[in-house]
Amino acid sequence: MDEDRDDQVFKALADATRRHLLDQLFTRDGRTLTELLEGLDMTRFGVMKHLSVLEEAGLVVTRRSGREKLHFLNAVPIQLIHERWIDKYDLLGAERLHALTDLKTALESTMSTSTSTETATVLVVNRIWIKADAASVWTAITSPEWNARYGYGSPSYYDLVPGGAFRTLPSPEMGMPADQPIIDGEVIEVVENARLVLTWRTLWDEEARAEGFQRLTYELEPRGEGVTQLTLTHDVTNAPRSAALLSGDLPQFGGGWPQVLSDLKTLLETGAPLQG
């Protein structure tokens, strides 16, 4: 399945119009079809066909807002392609293939999910397919014994009832007091193995902390036997610093949600995280 998914991503990226659409979403996420038509000498149906290819490859995720259908760039498949096909060739140094460097440049131009404060609601949407059932993915998200094994190595604790507390403690590598939360929030909605909604506030970065709480939603959907589609939606309205931190736009702080979700997928499918 992973090889088929890679083929879909490469096919989607091979077309100039589809790359243009991704560039548009990179510049400003959450666009309507009408907005994406701007600058293209193409019918609505033609653009819809290209968007369908991007959706099938997982590079675009859609969300309804009233009567409008909004399109969001999903960085996770790009992250996985980068890790699978680009990183290992860095070992070649100056002898690396010219075609791979060109591909690396093209991929990195769409690595981050961008947002904009021009719209009333600003969302970061990431989606990934995992070879594991929904119960296993749910446990990996909500159990500190699991969630401390991927991403930033920081255990997260959930009181899985509406109004319950949520907090994330620092990993040992952070050099912070072990009992001082770096993220906190409140559980809003719990549908076991299917949906988890909570508030989220970053505490370790003063600028992000001042932005207050945002809304985070995990959605798990079965996609065939032993396969789960995980969609993570982070509402970062009026929180540009948090958006940058969690989209991977600030590399000095890691790869954000794309890195975390890629690491989660790798752990569940191989038994070891990306950096393990």
mmCIF file of C-alpha atoms in Angstrom:
data_model
loop_
_atom_site.group_PDB
_atom_site.id
_atom_site.type_symbol
_atom_site.label_atom_id
_atom_site.label_comp_id
_atom_site.label_asym_id
_atom_site.label_seq_id
_atom_site.Cartn_x
_atom_site.Cartn_y
_atom_site.Cartn_z
ATOM 1 C CA MET A 1 0.000 0.000 0.000
ATOM 2 C CA ASP A 2 2.831 2.440 0.786
ATOM 3 C CA GLU A 3 4.365 1.949 -2.677
ATOM 4 C CA ASP A 4 0.966 2.590 -4.295
ATOM 5 C CA ARG A 5 0.601 5.728 -2.199
ATOM 6 C CA ASP A 6 4.074 6.910 -3.256
ATOM 7 C CA ASP A 7 3.106 6.341 -6.895
ATOM 8 C CA GLN A 8 0.000 8.483 -6.432
ATOM 9 C CA VAL A 9 2.000 11.307 -4.849
ATOM 10 C CA PHE A 10 4.647 11.280 -7.594
ATOM 11 C CA LYS A 11 1.934 11.205 -10.266
ATOM 12 C CA ALA A 12 0.167 14.134 -8.662
ATOM 13 C CA LEU A 13 3.367 16.179 -8.441
ATOM 14 C CA ALA A 14 4.341 15.415 -12.041
ATOM 15 C CA ASP A 15 1.739 17.803 -13.485
ATOM 16 C CA ALA A 16 2.473 21.542 -13.651
ATOM 17 C CA THR A 17 -1.149 22.554 -13.048
ATOM 18 C CA ARG A 18 -1.376 20.422 -9.924
ATOM 19 C CA ARG A 19 1.902 21.869 -8.645
ATOM 20 C CA HIS A 20 0.436 25.327 -9.272
ATOM 21 C CA LEU A 21 -2.625 24.431 -7.194
ATOM 22 C CA LEU A 22 -0.398 23.228 -4.357
ATOM 23 C CA ASP A 23 1.593 26.464 -4.573
ATOM 24 C CA GLN A 24 -1.657 28.405 -4.301
ATOM 25 C CA LEU A 25 -2.619 26.501 -1.150
ATOM 26 C CA PHE A 26 0.883 26.939 0.222
ATOM 27 C CA THR A 27 0.482 30.706 -0.177
ATOM 28 C CA ARG A 28 -2.966 30.711 1.442
ATOM 29 C CA ASP A 29 -4.707 27.607 2.707
ATOM 30 C CA GLY A 30 -8.438 26.895 2.836
ATOM 31 C CA ARG A 31 -9.373 28.142 -0.668
ATOM 32 C CA THR A 32 -12.582 27.557 -2.589
ATOM 33 C CA LEU A 33 -12.665 26.179 -6.129
ATOM 34 C CA THR A 34 -13.435 29.662 -7.447
ATOM 35 C CA GLU A 35 -10.349 31.068 -5.746
ATOM 36 C CA LEU A 36 -8.171 28.274 -7.116
ATOM 37 C CA LEU A 37 -9.409 29.005 -10.650
ATOM 38 C CA GLU A 38 -7.761 32.422 -10.551
ATOM 39 C CA GLY A 39 -4.777 32.588 -12.891
ATOM 40 C CA LEU A 40 -5.646 29.329 -14.664
ATOM 41 C CA ASP A 41 -6.871 29.179 -18.254
ATOM 42 C CA MET A 42 -9.034 26.167 -17.500
ATOM 43 C CA THR A 43 -12.661 25.270 -16.859
ATOM 44 C CA ARG A 44 -14.022 24.555 -13.402
ATOM 45 C CA PHE A 45 -14.388 20.912 -14.406
ATOM 46 C CA GLY A 46 -10.737 20.740 -15.435
ATOM 47 C CA VAL A 47 -9.558 22.160 -12.116
ATOM 48 C CA MET A 48 -11.914 19.793 -10.269
ATOM 49 C CA LYS A 49 -10.270 16.828 -12.024
ATOM 50 C CA HIS A 50 -6.824 17.999 -10.959
ATOM 51 C CA LEU A 51 -8.019 18.544 -7.388
ATOM 52 C CA SER A 52 -9.473 15.033 -7.397
ATOM 53 C CA VAL A 53 -6.043 13.605 -8.263
ATOM 54 C CA LEU A 54 -4.478 15.638 -5.452
ATOM 55 C CA GLU A 55 -7.146 14.421 -3.010
ATOM 56 C CA GLU A 56 -6.612 10.789 -4.003
ATOM 57 C CA ALA A 57 -2.887 11.234 -3.371
ATOM 58 C CA GLY A 58 -3.645 12.767 0.037
ATOM 59 C CA LEU A 59 -2.002 16.071 -0.856
ATOM 60 C CA VAL A 60 -5.252 18.015 -0.530
ATOM 61 C CA VAL A 61 -7.916 17.646 2.156
ATOM 62 C CA THR A 62 -11.340 19.283 1.871
ATOM 63 C CA ARG A 63 -13.632 20.690 4.529
ATOM 64 C CA ARG A 64 -17.146 22.133 4.271
ATOM 65 C CA SER A 65 -17.808 25.646 5.607
ATOM 66 C CA GLY A 66 -21.498 26.367 5.107
ATOM 67 C CA ARG A 67 -22.152 25.992 1.397
ATOM 68 C CA GLU A 68 -18.491 26.328 0.490
ATOM 69 C CA LYS A 69 -15.993 23.516 0.017
ATOM 70 C CA LEU A 70 -12.550 24.573 1.232
ATOM 71 C CA HIS A 71 -9.288 22.968 0.100
ATOM 72 C CA PHE A 72 -6.271 22.522 2.391
ATOM 73 C CA LEU A 73 -2.705 21.474 1.656
ATOM 74 C CA ASN A 74 -1.781 18.258 3.504
ATOM 75 C CA ALA A 75 1.971 18.142 4.110
ATOM 76 C CA VAL A 76 2.184 14.614 5.540
ATOM 77 C CA PRO A 77 2.552 12.666 2.238
ATOM 78 C CA ILE A 78 5.314 15.093 1.212
ATOM 79 C CA GLN A 79 7.042 14.464 4.539
ATOM 80 C CA LEU A 80 6.871 10.703 4.005
ATOM 81 C CA ILE A 81 8.187 10.960 0.430
ATOM 82 C CA HIS A 82 11.037 13.132 1.695
ATOM 83 C CA GLU A 83 11.964 10.636 4.400
ATOM 84 C CA ARG A 84 11.656 7.614 2.083
ATOM 85 C CA TRP A 85 13.274 8.944 -1.082
ATOM 86 C CA ILE A 86 15.323 12.040 -0.264
ATOM 87 C CA ASP A 87 17.014 11.847 3.147
ATOM 88 C CA LYS A 88 18.924 8.632 2.490
ATOM 89 C CA TYR A 89 20.521 10.067 -0.658
ATOM 90 C CA ASP A 90 22.031 12.904 1.342
ATOM 91 C CA LEU A 91 24.749 10.375 2.179
ATOM 92 C CA LEU A 92 25.997 10.733 -1.411
ATOM 93 C CA GLY A 93 27.205 14.275 -0.702
ATOM 94 C CA ALA A 94 28.450 16.086 -3.790
ATOM 95 C CA GLU A 95 27.856 13.003 -5.925
ATOM 96 C CA ARG A 96 24.101 12.942 -5.376
ATOM 97 C CA LEU A 97 22.025 12.690 -8.497
ATOM 98 C CA HIS A 98 21.012 15.992 -10.063
ATOM 99 C CA ALA A 99 17.461 14.740 -10.583
ATOM 100 C CA LEU A 100 17.099 14.023 -6.883
ATOM 101 C CA THR A 101 18.244 17.493 -5.878
ATOM 102 C CA ASP A 102 15.714 19.006 -8.255
ATOM 103 C CA LEU A 103 13.009 16.800 -6.761
ATOM 104 C CA LYS A 104 14.093 17.717 -3.228
ATOM 105 C CA THR A 105 13.763 21.410 -4.064
ATOM 106 C CA ALA A 106 10.337 20.885 -5.604
ATOM 107 C CA LEU A 107 9.093 18.876 -2.634
ATOM 108 C CA GLU A 108 10.432 21.231 -0.006
ATOM 109 C CA SER A 109 8.538 24.093 -1.630
ATOM 110 C CA THR A 110 5.305 22.409 -0.456
ATOM 111 C CA MET A 111 6.510 20.863 2.803
ATOM 112 C CA SER A 112 4.567 23.141 5.142
ATOM 113 C CA THR A 113 0.848 23.721 5.548
ATOM 114 C CA SER A 114 0.388 27.491 5.395
ATOM 115 C CA THR A 115 -2.434 29.501 6.858
ATOM 116 C CA SER A 116 -3.667 33.059 6.583
ATOM 117 C CA THR A 117 -5.273 35.577 8.874
ATOM 118 C CA GLU A 118 -7.322 36.969 5.967
ATOM 119 C CA THR A 119 -10.162 34.545 6.697
ATOM 120 C CA ALA A 120 -12.338 34.361 9.784
ATOM 121 C CA THR A 121 -11.259 30.805 10.620
ATOM 122 C CA VAL A 122 -7.743 29.505 10.028
ATOM 123 C CA LEU A 123 -7.204 25.744 9.981
ATOM 124 C CA VAL A 124 -4.183 23.488 9.623
ATOM 125 C CA VAL A 125 -5.334 20.121 8.261
ATOM 126 C CA ASN A 126 -3.150 17.007 8.011
ATOM 127 C CA ARG A 127 -4.198 13.499 6.957
ATOM 128 C CA ILE A 128 -2.390 10.169 6.939
ATOM 129 C CA TRP A 129 -3.187 6.489 6.311
ATOM 130 C CA ILE A 130 -1.816 3.976 8.797
ATOM 131 C CA LYS A 131 -1.611 0.186 8.562
ATOM 132 C CA ALA A 132 -3.259 -0.339 11.938
ATOM 133 C CA ASP A 133 -6.815 -0.609 13.197
ATOM 134 C CA ALA A 134 -8.554 2.405 14.730
ATOM 135 C CA ALA A 135 -8.235 1.077 18.278
ATOM 136 C CA SER A 136 -4.443 0.831 17.937
ATOM 137 C CA VAL A 137 -4.187 4.354 16.513
ATOM 138 C CA TRP A 138 -6.437 5.675 19.288
ATOM 139 C CA THR A 139 -4.234 4.081 21.934
ATOM 140 C CA ALA A 140 -1.097 5.484 20.316
ATOM 141 C CA ILE A 141 -2.589 8.989 20.495
ATOM 142 C CA THR A 142 -4.091 8.892 23.981
ATOM 143 C CA SER A 143 -1.773 6.622 25.981
ATOM 144 C CA PRO A 144 1.402 8.222 27.428
ATOM 145 C CA GLU A 145 3.147 4.853 27.160
ATOM 146 C CA TRP A 146 2.735 5.208 23.383
ATOM 147 C CA ASN A 147 2.712 8.926 22.626
ATOM 148 C CA ALA A 148 6.049 9.381 24.413
ATOM 149 C CA ARG A 149 7.638 7.086 21.808
ATOM 150 C CA TYR A 150 7.191 9.269 18.723
ATOM 151 C CA GLY A 151 7.198 12.928 17.687
ATOM 152 C CA TYR A 152 9.030 14.990 20.288
ATOM 153 C CA GLY A 153 9.160 12.182 22.852
ATOM 154 C CA SER A 154 6.900 14.049 25.258
ATOM 155 C CA PRO A 155 4.219 12.044 27.109
ATOM 156 C CA SER A 156 0.654 13.354 26.873
ATOM 157 C CA TYR A 157 -2.034 12.578 29.450
ATOM 158 C CA TYR A 158 -5.779 12.714 28.750
ATOM 159 C CA ASP A 159 -8.717 12.483 31.117
ATOM 160 C CA LEU A 160 -10.980 11.072 28.414
ATOM 161 C CA VAL A 161 -14.299 12.633 29.440
ATOM 162 C CA PRO A 162 -15.788 15.998 28.399
ATOM 163 C CA GLY A 163 -14.254 18.623 30.670
ATOM 164 C CA GLY A 164 -11.304 16.360 31.482
ATOM 165 C CA ALA A 165 -7.755 17.690 31.697
ATOM 166 C CA PHE A 166 -5.133 17.334 28.987
ATOM 167 C CA ARG A 167 -1.424 18.011 29.443
ATOM 168 C CA THR A 168 1.903 17.183 27.834
ATOM 169 C CA LEU A 169 5.098 16.918 29.882
ATOM 170 C CA PRO A 170 8.590 17.603 28.527
ATOM 171 C CA SER A 171 10.847 14.868 27.240
ATOM 172 C CA PRO A 172 14.118 14.348 29.169
ATOM 173 C CA GLU A 173 16.040 15.896 26.259
ATOM 174 C CA MET A 174 14.334 19.251 26.790
ATOM 175 C CA GLY A 175 16.103 19.816 30.095
ATOM 176 C CA MET A 176 12.959 21.198 31.749
ATOM 177 C CA PRO A 177 11.323 20.248 35.068
ATOM 178 C CA ALA A 178 9.695 16.877 34.489
ATOM 179 C CA ASP A 179 6.430 17.889 36.190
ATOM 180 C CA GLN A 180 6.021 21.220 34.378
ATOM 181 C CA PRO A 181 3.570 20.907 31.431
ATOM 182 C CA ILE A 182 4.671 22.259 28.074
ATOM 183 C CA ILE A 183 1.145 21.960 26.600
ATOM 184 C CA ASP A 184 -2.219 21.950 28.336
ATOM 185 C CA GLY A 185 -5.906 22.024 27.522
ATOM 186 C CA GLU A 186 -9.317 20.494 28.142
ATOM 187 C CA VAL A 187 -11.053 17.539 26.526
ATOM 188 C CA ILE A 188 -14.255 18.635 24.742
ATOM 189 C CA GLU A 189 -15.549 15.530 22.968
ATOM 190 C CA VAL A 190 -14.664 11.836 23.113
ATOM 191 C CA VAL A 191 -15.874 9.110 20.741
ATOM 192 C CA GLU A 192 -13.563 6.204 21.488
ATOM 193 C CA ASN A 193 -11.570 4.991 18.489
ATOM 194 C CA ALA A 194 -13.223 7.604 16.251
ATOM 195 C CA ARG A 195 -13.051 11.255 17.378
ATOM 196 C CA LEU A 196 -11.237 13.330 19.977
ATOM 197 C CA VAL A 197 -11.694 17.102 20.333
ATOM 198 C CA LEU A 198 -9.749 19.221 22.822
ATOM 199 C CA THR A 199 -8.426 22.684 23.497
ATOM 200 C CA TRP A 200 -4.685 23.166 23.090
ATOM 201 C CA ARG A 201 -2.250 25.760 24.408
ATOM 202 C CA THR A 202 1.521 25.852 23.977
ATOM 203 C CA LEU A 203 3.237 26.819 27.236
ATOM 204 C CA TRP A 204 6.946 26.518 26.500
ATOM 205 C CA ASP A 205 7.021 29.362 23.948
ATOM 206 C CA GLU A 206 5.978 32.715 25.445
ATOM 207 C CA GLU A 207 4.665 34.165 22.187
ATOM 208 C CA ALA A 208 2.562 31.075 21.481
ATOM 209 C CA ARG A 209 1.366 30.927 25.086
ATOM 210 C CA ALA A 210 0.067 34.499 24.819
ATOM 211 C CA GLU A 211 -2.167 33.418 21.909
ATOM 212 C CA GLY A 212 -4.203 31.276 24.301
ATOM 213 C CA PHE A 213 -6.120 28.090 23.586
ATOM 214 C CA GLN A 214 -6.837 26.667 20.142
ATOM 215 C CA ARG A 215 -9.051 23.745 19.118
ATOM 216 C CA LEU A 216 -7.572 20.400 18.041
ATOM 217 C CA THR A 217 -9.557 17.550 16.466
ATOM 218 C CA TYR A 218 -8.480 13.968 15.744
ATOM 219 C CA GLU A 219 -10.747 11.948 13.422
ATOM 220 C CA LEU A 220 -10.190 8.218 12.828
ATOM 221 C CA GLU A 221 -11.945 6.384 9.982
ATOM 222 C CA PRO A 222 -11.474 2.746 8.876
ATOM 223 C CA ARG A 223 -10.203 2.474 5.308
ATOM 224 C CA GLY A 224 -10.306 -1.232 4.615
ATOM 225 C CA GLU A 225 -9.196 -4.095 6.808
ATOM 226 C CA GLY A 226 -6.448 -3.048 9.201
ATOM 227 C CA VAL A 227 -6.084 0.465 7.731
ATOM 228 C CA THR A 228 -7.063 3.719 9.432
ATOM 229 C CA GLN A 229 -7.320 7.209 8.006
ATOM 230 C CA LEU A 230 -6.264 9.777 10.598
ATOM 231 C CA THR A 231 -7.195 13.424 10.020
ATOM 232 C CA LEU A 232 -5.872 16.072 12.385
ATOM 233 C CA THR A 233 -7.419 19.545 12.235
ATOM 234 C CA HIS A 234 -5.881 22.362 14.249
ATOM 235 C CA ASP A 235 -7.843 25.610 14.444
ATOM 236 C CA VAL A 236 -5.157 28.291 14.729
ATOM 237 C CA THR A 237 -7.384 31.317 14.224
ATOM 238 C CA ASN A 238 -5.631 34.402 15.637
ATOM 239 C CA ALA A 239 -2.627 32.231 16.581
ATOM 240 C CA PRO A 240 0.047 32.751 13.886
ATOM 241 C CA ARG A 241 2.940 31.789 16.171
ATOM 242 C CA SER A 242 1.274 28.488 17.087
ATOM 243 C CA ALA A 243 0.470 27.883 13.416
ATOM 244 C CA ALA A 244 4.116 28.327 12.471
ATOM 245 C CA LEU A 245 5.338 26.062 15.279
ATOM 246 C CA LEU A 246 2.895 23.256 14.514
ATOM 247 C CA SER A 247 3.075 23.413 10.726
ATOM 248 C CA GLY A 248 6.846 22.972 10.695
ATOM 249 C CA ASP A 249 7.422 26.479 9.344
ATOM 250 C CA LEU A 250 10.109 27.034 12.008
ATOM 251 C CA PRO A 251 12.603 24.188 11.375
ATOM 252 C CA GLN A 252 14.585 25.012 14.506
ATOM 253 C CA PHE A 253 11.610 23.706 16.491
ATOM 254 C CA GLY A 254 11.150 20.520 14.469
ATOM 255 C CA GLY A 255 8.746 19.458 11.762
ATOM 256 C CA GLY A 256 5.464 20.134 13.536
ATOM 257 C CA TRP A 257 2.385 17.998 12.924
ATOM 258 C CA PRO A 258 3.684 16.457 9.656
ATOM 259 C CA GLN A 259 6.712 15.106 11.507
ATOM 260 C CA VAL A 260 4.664 13.880 14.469
ATOM 261 C CA LEU A 261 2.117 12.066 12.291
ATOM 262 C CA SER A 262 4.797 10.541 10.066
ATOM 263 C CA ASP A 263 6.576 9.302 13.175
ATOM 264 C CA LEU A 264 3.313 7.876 14.561
ATOM 265 C CA LYS A 265 2.697 5.988 11.312
ATOM 266 C CA THR A 266 6.235 4.584 11.276
ATOM 267 C CA LEU A 267 6.028 3.444 14.902
ATOM 268 C CA LEU A 268 2.733 1.616 14.432
ATOM 269 C CA GLU A 269 3.782 -0.016 11.166
ATOM 270 C CA THR A 270 7.370 -0.966 12.007
ATOM 271 C CA GLY A 271 7.561 -1.015 15.813
ATOM 272 C CA ALA A 272 10.185 1.765 15.881
ATOM 273 C CA PRO A 273 9.961 5.563 15.409
ATOM 274 C CA LEU A 274 11.804 7.391 12.630
ATOM 275 C CA GLN A 275 14.634 8.373 14.949
ATOM 276 C CA GLY A 276 14.692 5.058 16.820
#
